[in-house]
Structure formats: C-alpha cells, structure tokens
C-alpha cells in the first residue's frame, strides 16, 4: 500500500513511518520540517492545496498525523490551533475527495472526552462539570456530582461516551473527527479515528510548554531537579508507548473497514497516576524524588481512563510494551 503520512517528522509520525516501512508499505512523508531540519520526504504544509494535491498522486490511503499539539498556553494560541488542525484537515480532505483517495486514518485524542466517566454513590453514572477554581484552590481535586455535589469515583470510558472538549486542542481534535465524518459520508470514504491516550517514548519533544507531562518530568530530572507534580499526584491516566501507537496505525491502515467513521481508544488498559509516572522516571533516572506541589491548572481534567476493548476486537490491537520497561527506556534517552 502507498500511504501519504502527514506529520511524518514528528514524534509519533516518525515512529509510524518506521512501522509502515517495516511492514512493507510504501510511505510518502509530508511534513513542514525539511530534510535539513531533521525531516524527510516531501516538505510541505497540509494547508497548501497544491502541495497536498501533488502528494496524493498514486496514494492508496492517508495517515494524518500533522497537528499543533499540547493543551495550549493562552487564548493567543487559538488561531494557530484552528489554522493547523482545522483548516489543514479541511484542505487535506478536500484534495482527497478531488483525487479519489477514500481511506483515512486520523490521529485523534482522548482529550475529546474531557473528563472521564464517573460514578456517584447516589445517582449512578454521571459526567461532571469542569472543576471550580474555588474547589481546586482549597485542595478538593475530585470532581463533584452535578446533582448532589458528592465527590465522584472514576470509571472506565469507552468510545460511545459523549464528547466534552475542555481546551482549544480538544476542540480542534473533535472538529477534525467531525470534518472527516462529513467527508466520508459525502465521498463514500472510510475514517478510522485513533484516540491516543498519553503517548510517551523516544523522540518525544522536550523543553517546550506544549510537551507532555512525561517529557516535562524527564527534562527536570536531566537538569538535576525534582519533577513537580500538580494537585495531589493521584490523577489517573493511561500511558502508552509510541511504538505501540505506531503499530495501531499500521493495523488501522490494513483493516478492511468500509464504515464511514469508527473511533478507537489507543490505550494500554492499565491506568497509572501522574505520581506513579513521576516516581518511575525519578527511579529510572536515579534522580531526586518528585515533589507534590498542590498547584493546579484550570481546564485540566482529573481522571481519564479508557477501555481499549474495541481496538482489540476490531483491529487486533493491544499494547505490548509495559509501563516499567517503557519508562526505563524513555528515561535512558537523553536527546
């Protein structure tokens, strides 16, 4: 299969390129980064229709990873996220329709869910509202039931949960899913949206405000500093190694799906806390113990733990790299 891979020079995209080539596929990389910048293949912007049209010639499928990532720093990030993630995807989809490419694997994210699923002792399964700053400031970090205000217990979320994006990045990832669904219905195409959970591993960006928490903790340890853990460190996440994510993309591209749209949680199914992550990296780096600060960021979600059962059943995907082994490898990478 000949695959156009957008965002091919990025953290996840570069691993997908490796996995596709190892599986015998012909990869056409497309990225803003030029070969001189450490990229590869065709330098180009998915927002440029002429570039995208040229890249799509002779292609069987598209694996769309190009995006502005992270949760955003402030309101001035809004145009950048909308331009790269929404406009870029719109241009790509339009040119796919024009050229006749009908299969898309889309990099989506767990952030489309907002908070995960919770259980109230009185009212059963509920989705909480965004946490109030007054509660966070007083050290109450667990979400409250929107009906009775009792603190909630986290549960596992699946792909049928309603979307509830709570930051600009999440808004644009959900917009990508909606645009791709409309494209599929209008063209007879097929979209598999892979909702990545907390991805980590080699080549992860560092020393940037848009980096993931694993990269931020590792950067602190490489400077000889203790990782600073927000809230009480008990926030639950699902950490998945980037090579597992790359393998999921290969399986999705090879899957003979003809449904207009299907979403899959790409997760390990073995949740950990942010405190667990900090402790594992401190141990692997032989560095200072984490410091739990009690600080918080408005808009952060408390818990988001997913079920990967649908990806296992439909795609044959399950994570293979364990948390301890993956974190040890990640800690050993200094560049």
mmCIF file of C-alpha atoms in Angstrom, residues 97-299:
data_model
loop_
_atom_site.group_PDB
_atom_site.id
_atom_site.type_symbol
_atom_site.label_atom_id
_atom_site.label_comp_id
_atom_site.label_asym_id
_atom_site.label_seq_id
_atom_site.Cartn_x
_atom_site.Cartn_y
_atom_site.Cartn_z
ATOM 1 C CA UNK A 97 -12.026 13.906 -2.495
ATOM 2 C CA UNK A 98 -10.702 15.591 -5.648
ATOM 3 C CA UNK A 99 -8.031 12.942 -6.257
ATOM 4 C CA UNK A 100 -10.194 9.986 -5.227
ATOM 5 C CA UNK A 101 -8.383 8.703 -2.118
ATOM 6 C CA UNK A 102 -11.020 7.126 0.116
ATOM 7 C CA UNK A 103 -9.244 5.761 3.207
ATOM 8 C CA UNK A 104 -8.122 7.916 6.134
ATOM 9 C CA UNK A 105 -6.545 7.015 9.456
ATOM 10 C CA UNK A 106 -6.829 10.087 11.665
ATOM 11 C CA UNK A 107 -4.770 10.896 14.758
ATOM 12 C CA UNK A 108 -7.378 11.884 17.331
ATOM 13 C CA UNK A 109 -7.030 12.115 21.095
ATOM 14 C CA UNK A 110 -8.519 11.191 24.443
ATOM 15 C CA UNK A 111 -8.984 14.924 25.034
ATOM 16 C CA UNK A 112 -12.231 14.858 23.048
ATOM 17 C CA UNK A 113 -13.864 13.215 26.083
ATOM 18 C CA UNK A 114 -13.000 15.970 28.558
ATOM 19 C CA UNK A 115 -13.389 14.369 31.953
ATOM 20 C CA UNK A 116 -13.799 10.613 32.006
ATOM 21 C CA UNK A 117 -16.771 8.647 33.281
ATOM 22 C CA UNK A 118 -17.582 8.763 36.991
ATOM 23 C CA UNK A 119 -19.878 7.045 39.462
ATOM 24 C CA UNK A 120 -21.966 8.818 42.098
ATOM 25 C CA UNK A 121 -22.985 6.729 45.110
ATOM 26 C CA UNK A 122 -26.472 8.221 44.852
ATOM 27 C CA UNK A 123 -27.066 8.974 41.162
ATOM 28 C CA UNK A 124 -25.000 6.327 39.397
ATOM 29 C CA UNK A 125 -23.039 7.079 36.232
ATOM 30 C CA UNK A 126 -22.546 10.817 35.654
ATOM 31 C CA UNK A 127 -20.340 13.205 33.681
ATOM 32 C CA UNK A 128 -19.132 16.062 35.917
ATOM 33 C CA UNK A 129 -18.917 19.720 35.050
ATOM 34 C CA UNK A 130 -15.493 21.444 34.859
ATOM 35 C CA UNK A 131 -13.965 21.689 38.322
ATOM 36 C CA UNK A 132 -14.449 25.019 40.071
ATOM 37 C CA UNK A 133 -11.370 27.099 40.853
ATOM 38 C CA UNK A 134 -12.597 27.546 44.422
ATOM 39 C CA UNK A 135 -12.542 23.766 44.939
ATOM 40 C CA UNK A 136 -9.089 23.391 43.392
ATOM 41 C CA UNK A 137 -7.697 26.248 45.454
ATOM 42 C CA UNK A 138 -8.927 24.566 48.636
ATOM 43 C CA UNK A 139 -7.309 21.250 47.681
ATOM 44 C CA UNK A 140 -10.504 19.439 46.633
ATOM 45 C CA UNK A 141 -9.444 17.836 43.383
ATOM 46 C CA UNK A 142 -12.007 15.086 42.785
ATOM 47 C CA UNK A 143 -14.975 16.164 40.628
ATOM 48 C CA UNK A 144 -18.360 16.505 42.293
ATOM 49 C CA UNK A 145 -21.712 15.102 41.217
ATOM 50 C CA UNK A 146 -23.585 17.806 39.280
ATOM 51 C CA UNK A 147 -26.805 16.754 41.021
ATOM 52 C CA UNK A 148 -25.882 16.240 44.674
ATOM 53 C CA UNK A 149 -22.303 17.626 44.951
ATOM 54 C CA UNK A 150 -20.906 14.405 46.454
ATOM 55 C CA UNK A 151 -17.379 13.548 45.310
ATOM 56 C CA UNK A 152 -17.272 11.015 42.479
ATOM 57 C CA UNK A 153 -15.347 7.797 41.804
ATOM 58 C CA UNK A 154 -13.685 7.391 38.370
ATOM 59 C CA UNK A 155 -14.749 4.659 35.957
ATOM 60 C CA UNK A 156 -13.565 3.484 32.533
ATOM 61 C CA UNK A 157 -14.679 5.363 29.430
ATOM 62 C CA UNK A 158 -15.431 3.845 26.021
ATOM 63 C CA UNK A 159 -15.794 5.286 22.546
ATOM 64 C CA UNK A 160 -19.562 5.754 22.845
ATOM 65 C CA UNK A 161 -19.196 8.361 25.597
ATOM 66 C CA UNK A 162 -20.340 11.834 24.503
ATOM 67 C CA UNK A 163 -17.615 14.280 23.596
ATOM 68 C CA UNK A 164 -16.939 17.115 26.047
ATOM 69 C CA UNK A 165 -13.802 19.014 24.920
ATOM 70 C CA UNK A 166 -12.400 21.423 27.512
ATOM 71 C CA UNK A 167 -9.487 23.207 25.825
ATOM 72 C CA UNK A 168 -8.588 24.531 22.401
ATOM 73 C CA UNK A 169 -6.591 21.462 21.380
ATOM 74 C CA UNK A 170 -9.532 19.221 22.282
ATOM 75 C CA UNK A 171 -11.888 21.494 20.353
ATOM 76 C CA UNK A 172 -9.804 21.146 17.213
ATOM 77 C CA UNK A 173 -9.334 17.363 17.520
ATOM 78 C CA UNK A 174 -13.095 16.919 17.773
ATOM 79 C CA UNK A 175 -13.524 19.262 14.812
ATOM 80 C CA UNK A 176 -11.167 17.014 12.816
ATOM 81 C CA UNK A 177 -13.346 13.997 13.624
ATOM 82 C CA UNK A 178 -16.496 15.850 12.565
ATOM 83 C CA UNK A 179 -14.964 17.106 9.320
ATOM 84 C CA UNK A 180 -13.646 13.635 8.471
ATOM 85 C CA UNK A 181 -17.061 12.093 9.153
ATOM 86 C CA UNK A 182 -18.728 14.577 6.812
ATOM 87 C CA UNK A 183 -16.080 13.868 4.160
ATOM 88 C CA UNK A 184 -16.688 10.124 4.448
ATOM 89 C CA UNK A 185 -20.439 10.473 4.073
ATOM 90 C CA UNK A 186 -20.108 12.751 1.052
ATOM 91 C CA UNK A 187 -17.467 10.676 -0.739
ATOM 92 C CA UNK A 188 -18.109 7.092 0.350
ATOM 93 C CA UNK A 189 -14.796 7.129 2.155
ATOM 94 C CA UNK A 190 -13.791 5.451 5.401
ATOM 95 C CA UNK A 191 -12.294 7.072 8.526
ATOM 96 C CA UNK A 192 -10.669 5.298 11.451
ATOM 97 C CA UNK A 193 -10.001 7.831 14.207
ATOM 98 C CA UNK A 194 -7.420 6.664 16.731
ATOM 99 C CA UNK A 195 -7.931 8.404 20.057
ATOM 100 C CA UNK A 196 -4.435 8.331 21.529
ATOM 101 C CA UNK A 197 -4.057 8.392 25.275
ATOM 102 C CA UNK A 198 -0.861 9.625 26.976
ATOM 103 C CA UNK A 199 1.834 8.742 24.453
ATOM 104 C CA UNK A 200 5.488 8.672 25.511
ATOM 105 C CA UNK A 201 8.770 7.265 24.250
ATOM 106 C CA UNK A 202 11.897 8.038 22.209
ATOM 107 C CA UNK A 203 11.919 11.262 20.137
ATOM 108 C CA UNK A 204 9.370 12.906 22.430
ATOM 109 C CA UNK A 205 9.769 16.700 22.341
ATOM 110 C CA UNK A 206 11.334 18.307 25.390
ATOM 111 C CA UNK A 207 11.749 21.784 26.875
ATOM 112 C CA UNK A 208 8.575 23.188 25.327
ATOM 113 C CA UNK A 209 5.402 24.383 27.086
ATOM 114 C CA UNK A 210 3.403 22.166 24.714
ATOM 115 C CA UNK A 211 5.233 18.949 25.697
ATOM 116 C CA UNK A 212 3.527 16.095 27.509
ATOM 117 C CA UNK A 213 3.934 15.543 31.228
ATOM 118 C CA UNK A 214 6.371 12.648 30.770
ATOM 119 C CA UNK A 215 8.712 14.882 28.755
ATOM 120 C CA UNK A 216 8.443 17.694 31.293
ATOM 121 C CA UNK A 217 9.306 15.363 34.174
ATOM 122 C CA UNK A 218 12.246 13.858 32.294
ATOM 123 C CA UNK A 219 13.603 17.285 31.362
ATOM 124 C CA UNK A 220 13.518 18.328 35.019
ATOM 125 C CA UNK A 221 15.397 15.186 36.042
ATOM 126 C CA UNK A 222 18.033 15.731 33.355
ATOM 127 C CA UNK A 223 18.611 19.163 34.898
ATOM 128 C CA UNK A 224 19.014 17.522 38.306
ATOM 129 C CA UNK A 225 15.664 18.874 39.514
ATOM 130 C CA UNK A 226 12.773 17.050 41.133
ATOM 131 C CA UNK A 227 9.660 16.580 38.985
ATOM 132 C CA UNK A 228 6.922 18.927 40.184
ATOM 133 C CA UNK A 229 3.602 17.105 40.368
ATOM 134 C CA UNK A 230 0.402 19.127 40.243
ATOM 135 C CA UNK A 231 -2.599 18.581 42.504
ATOM 136 C CA UNK A 232 -2.044 15.552 44.765
ATOM 137 C CA UNK A 233 -0.473 13.324 42.108
ATOM 138 C CA UNK A 234 -3.418 10.917 42.105
ATOM 139 C CA UNK A 235 -4.747 11.956 38.699
ATOM 140 C CA UNK A 236 -5.235 8.784 36.653
ATOM 141 C CA UNK A 237 -4.066 8.462 33.053
ATOM 142 C CA UNK A 238 -3.262 5.690 30.582
ATOM 143 C CA UNK A 239 0.351 5.870 29.373
ATOM 144 C CA UNK A 240 1.051 4.108 26.090
ATOM 145 C CA UNK A 241 4.388 3.693 24.331
ATOM 146 C CA UNK A 242 4.833 5.383 20.966
ATOM 147 C CA UNK A 243 5.820 2.142 19.218
ATOM 148 C CA UNK A 244 2.505 0.608 20.300
ATOM 149 C CA UNK A 245 0.745 3.661 18.865
ATOM 150 C CA UNK A 246 2.661 3.260 15.599
ATOM 151 C CA UNK A 247 1.624 -0.398 15.407
ATOM 152 C CA UNK A 248 -2.005 0.610 15.956
ATOM 153 C CA UNK A 249 -1.764 2.886 12.914
ATOM 154 C CA UNK A 250 -0.420 0.064 10.754
ATOM 155 C CA UNK A 251 -3.268 -2.198 11.865
ATOM 156 C CA UNK A 252 -5.816 0.533 11.156
ATOM 157 C CA UNK A 253 -4.442 1.162 7.662
ATOM 158 C CA UNK A 254 -4.527 -2.554 6.903
ATOM 159 C CA UNK A 255 -8.034 -3.013 8.324
ATOM 160 C CA UNK A 256 -10.640 -3.601 5.562
ATOM 161 C CA UNK A 257 -13.148 -1.160 7.029
ATOM 162 C CA UNK A 258 -15.819 0.375 4.827
ATOM 163 C CA UNK A 259 -17.752 2.126 7.601
ATOM 164 C CA UNK A 260 -17.887 5.917 7.217
ATOM 165 C CA UNK A 261 -16.444 6.502 10.693
ATOM 166 C CA UNK A 262 -15.139 4.434 13.591
ATOM 167 C CA UNK A 263 -13.269 5.666 16.674
ATOM 168 C CA UNK A 264 -10.858 3.612 18.774
ATOM 169 C CA UNK A 265 -9.191 4.215 22.123
ATOM 170 C CA UNK A 266 -5.482 3.538 21.686
ATOM 171 C CA UNK A 267 -4.510 2.849 25.264
ATOM 172 C CA UNK A 268 -2.836 0.198 27.380
ATOM 173 C CA UNK A 269 -5.878 -0.505 29.547
ATOM 174 C CA UNK A 270 -3.634 -0.325 32.623
ATOM 175 C CA UNK A 271 -4.088 3.101 34.247
ATOM 176 C CA UNK A 272 -1.427 4.796 36.361
ATOM 177 C CA UNK A 273 -1.351 8.003 38.341
ATOM 178 C CA UNK A 274 0.708 11.067 37.495
ATOM 179 C CA UNK A 275 2.517 10.387 40.758
ATOM 180 C CA UNK A 276 3.342 6.864 39.533
ATOM 181 C CA UNK A 277 4.827 8.365 36.385
ATOM 182 C CA UNK A 278 6.985 10.826 38.311
ATOM 183 C CA UNK A 279 8.214 8.118 40.703
ATOM 184 C CA UNK A 280 9.046 5.723 37.855
ATOM 185 C CA UNK A 281 11.070 8.343 35.999
ATOM 186 C CA UNK A 282 12.851 9.522 39.164
ATOM 187 C CA UNK A 283 13.835 5.942 39.918
ATOM 188 C CA UNK A 284 14.931 5.189 36.349
ATOM 189 C CA UNK A 285 16.987 8.414 36.202
ATOM 190 C CA UNK A 286 18.382 7.901 39.715
ATOM 191 C CA UNK A 287 17.233 11.435 40.376
ATOM 192 C CA UNK A 288 15.514 13.381 43.161
ATOM 193 C CA UNK A 289 12.112 12.234 44.358
ATOM 194 C CA UNK A 290 9.077 14.033 42.942
ATOM 195 C CA UNK A 291 7.595 16.988 44.786
ATOM 196 C CA UNK A 292 3.798 17.107 45.023
ATOM 197 C CA UNK A 293 3.008 20.816 44.818
ATOM 198 C CA UNK A 294 -0.765 21.066 45.118
ATOM 199 C CA UNK A 295 -0.696 23.528 42.222
ATOM 200 C CA UNK A 296 -3.317 23.222 39.503
ATOM 201 C CA UNK A 297 -4.281 24.423 36.027
ATOM 202 C CA UNK A 298 -7.827 25.412 35.179
ATOM 203 C CA UNK A 299 -9.080 23.216 32.361
#
